[in-house]
C-alpha angles and dihedrals in degrees: 000000000000091000092051090047092054092046093054095043101251099098129113095262109111094214091052090053093050094047091044093049091049093050094047092046090055091051096040092234105102092135092066093068098051114124115260114222100165100063115133105242091214095059126042090196095059125199110299127172123287092252092058093050093053094057120111113281095234091057110104112230117222094022117151129206114274115261115266116268090252090071093053123080143090092301095053111123124236118261113272096199141024089253090067092059118098112266090239090060092048089054090055092048095047092044090059093056123091112267091237090064096053098078090058090048091052090059092061097079143329092260092060090043092054094046090051088061087071105113093212089074093054093042088058092049091049091050099044099039101035107016096245110161104162114119105227093199095056104045092113096054104036117103095231119017127180089253090061093044095053096039089056095039097048100034111014092176091070112102119233093243091065099057093107091052098054103032132054123270109244097181093109097029118124130207089234089064092044091053100043101035101034118016101034094038094054099032092113093067096054114112139039123334140178116219119224099239101146112257095343102069118172145201121264122183116195112197143164105249116177107309093338138081104220130192107211120191109213116215129190117248119266115289126296100007096098095165094057118104122266121269122224139188132185119254099177142351135201125205142143112274089178136358116301093359120101116201125207116210128189113226097188117122131023104280099082131252119338139169117305141158137222124201124188100218099185140319111322093004135087138159136217128211131189114218095192108045091162085078088068094061123093127216092241093058128230094327092060090044090052094048091049092047091048093053091049097042101039106013093233144071127261089251089061091059108078099173107098095205090052091051090054092050092050094049091047092053093049093051093046099045099040092060091071094065090203091301097130145148118229129201123199121252129189133213111249117264116256124231129186089233094058117118090232133348109290120230145106122329135182115224141182118251106180115245091000091069125217121345136184119247130184115220115205134168125229111179108284092358134073121198133201111205121190116240090177121030148174138230091276101047109015128210113282096037123117103250099183136013122196123206103214091186091067113057117182125229105216119214122245117291095265095051090043089066088064107086093199091059093052090045091052092053093048095047091051090055090046090056090048091052090051092052091050091049091051091049090049091051091050091048090050092049091051090049091050091050091049091052092048089053089055091243100134096157090056091052093055097072089051090053089046091053090050091051089047090052091051091050090050091051092047090047091050089050092052092048091048091052092045092051093044112102119246087252137355132192116271134189132163115254118252112274096027110125121222127183090207117046091184094085122140116275094212131054138187104219142337132220137192113255145158130237128206117237129175143162126261111302091026091285122165096002117194139168115240130189122264146153125261110209119195111204102171141320093295106033137053137159140208127212113209103209098194093047094038086225135133127213120198119203128198127189120256102234100204125125102228116198126214090015103112117114113243089225143353089256091054091053093049090049090051091053091051092049098052091045093050091049092052113105 
């Protein structure tokens, strides 16, 4: 602030004041450089008169007439302060600064404050910081505006002639208001979130879309079409109904947008509340609501589902989830960090889970382990739990295609590796106990060889893993053993490599959970599978190919902490 003040001639330095006063006296504009002490710190634009706000957006506020030609020429001196620069250049300079710095800049002097009313500056900040590209001045003449898009997307029964009646009028909206009252105010809720819906969880993506902030709930495709694209529906939206007043609307139900509320509880957590839950009800009562939900959630009717246990699970989910009425708490989740040494790119995958349908799993890599964490869940294994763990230090050599059809042969291979893993874990525990005893006996030099041997063992295991992957063919034939159940028979018939792993199984209500042996099968960069030996079941996973914004973890430690938090919050 002090530096800017000296540059523009309003600082405490006596010489700066004298030079600034002399310059302004020559130009007849000394009032423009007076310090401004009444600027609202929340808005760099301040509160000017109505006449100033109605001026054309490309007009540069605070601009002064250019100096007479007599002052120009080879002998003209260089500017001594920012106030001597042309207003057009100041607009370019201020537009390149972060929007959060502009309120402080507006408090320097009235000239800066007036220039910062130029909407070009704020349009650039909205575009560069939040991706807003809608031209607020041309909404009425563009072929497809965001108002039309969302009116058709949210309520397709609304006729085009009624857009102005159901949506806000942006004719006099300014980018300064969009930035300060909408984008900056709600910036903390942008990104990926997991709703707290008991064992079921979910995936919410909050994005800036046009002139709205939209909360999209992402849903897996209909079972068992795991390779189909994700489905999504809006849960809430935020926009400016009038200047300097952001409005939250609940989009749940089938009667269009209605009044809602968003509260930022604490860091990485916020909650939504619907103030008009009667909009969620349907004229046909709960039966009609259930039939509509079933068509959207499963793409079929209850009569099409012959399995009685599956019918019970579906009805249970409807009863449990519908009671929230879109009044939910959300906790932030991050996409897993990517490393060049990872087997494949980590990320979000949709997978088959028998009668529970398709669920969303996050695959992440942790040294010699890979973990699959549930983002959506079910009454047996709830959201947040680690559904599969892959031991990358123990690749499996599958038998030939004929012997692979024999389940007992595959089971024998996996159980042998399981026994080997147990022996290695016991040896590691004994080595750790010996090292602890040595340290307690104050024999640090004796403990160093033990640690060296452990490191050597890790290097050997990692080396064996690398050799195994190098020797593995680019692809090998694959077929499920006889007796293994798969919801999707259209799985790949070739794979790259297989690893020993464990899968989490439990009774209803997450009772008696235990990890059981299985086989991780890598098909390609976007698909993998897991054979649950004890269940004689096969899950196929396919990558979610969506470019999520504001979802990267700030650090590896932040991602690991997030995984611990969602697992500890799981029932």
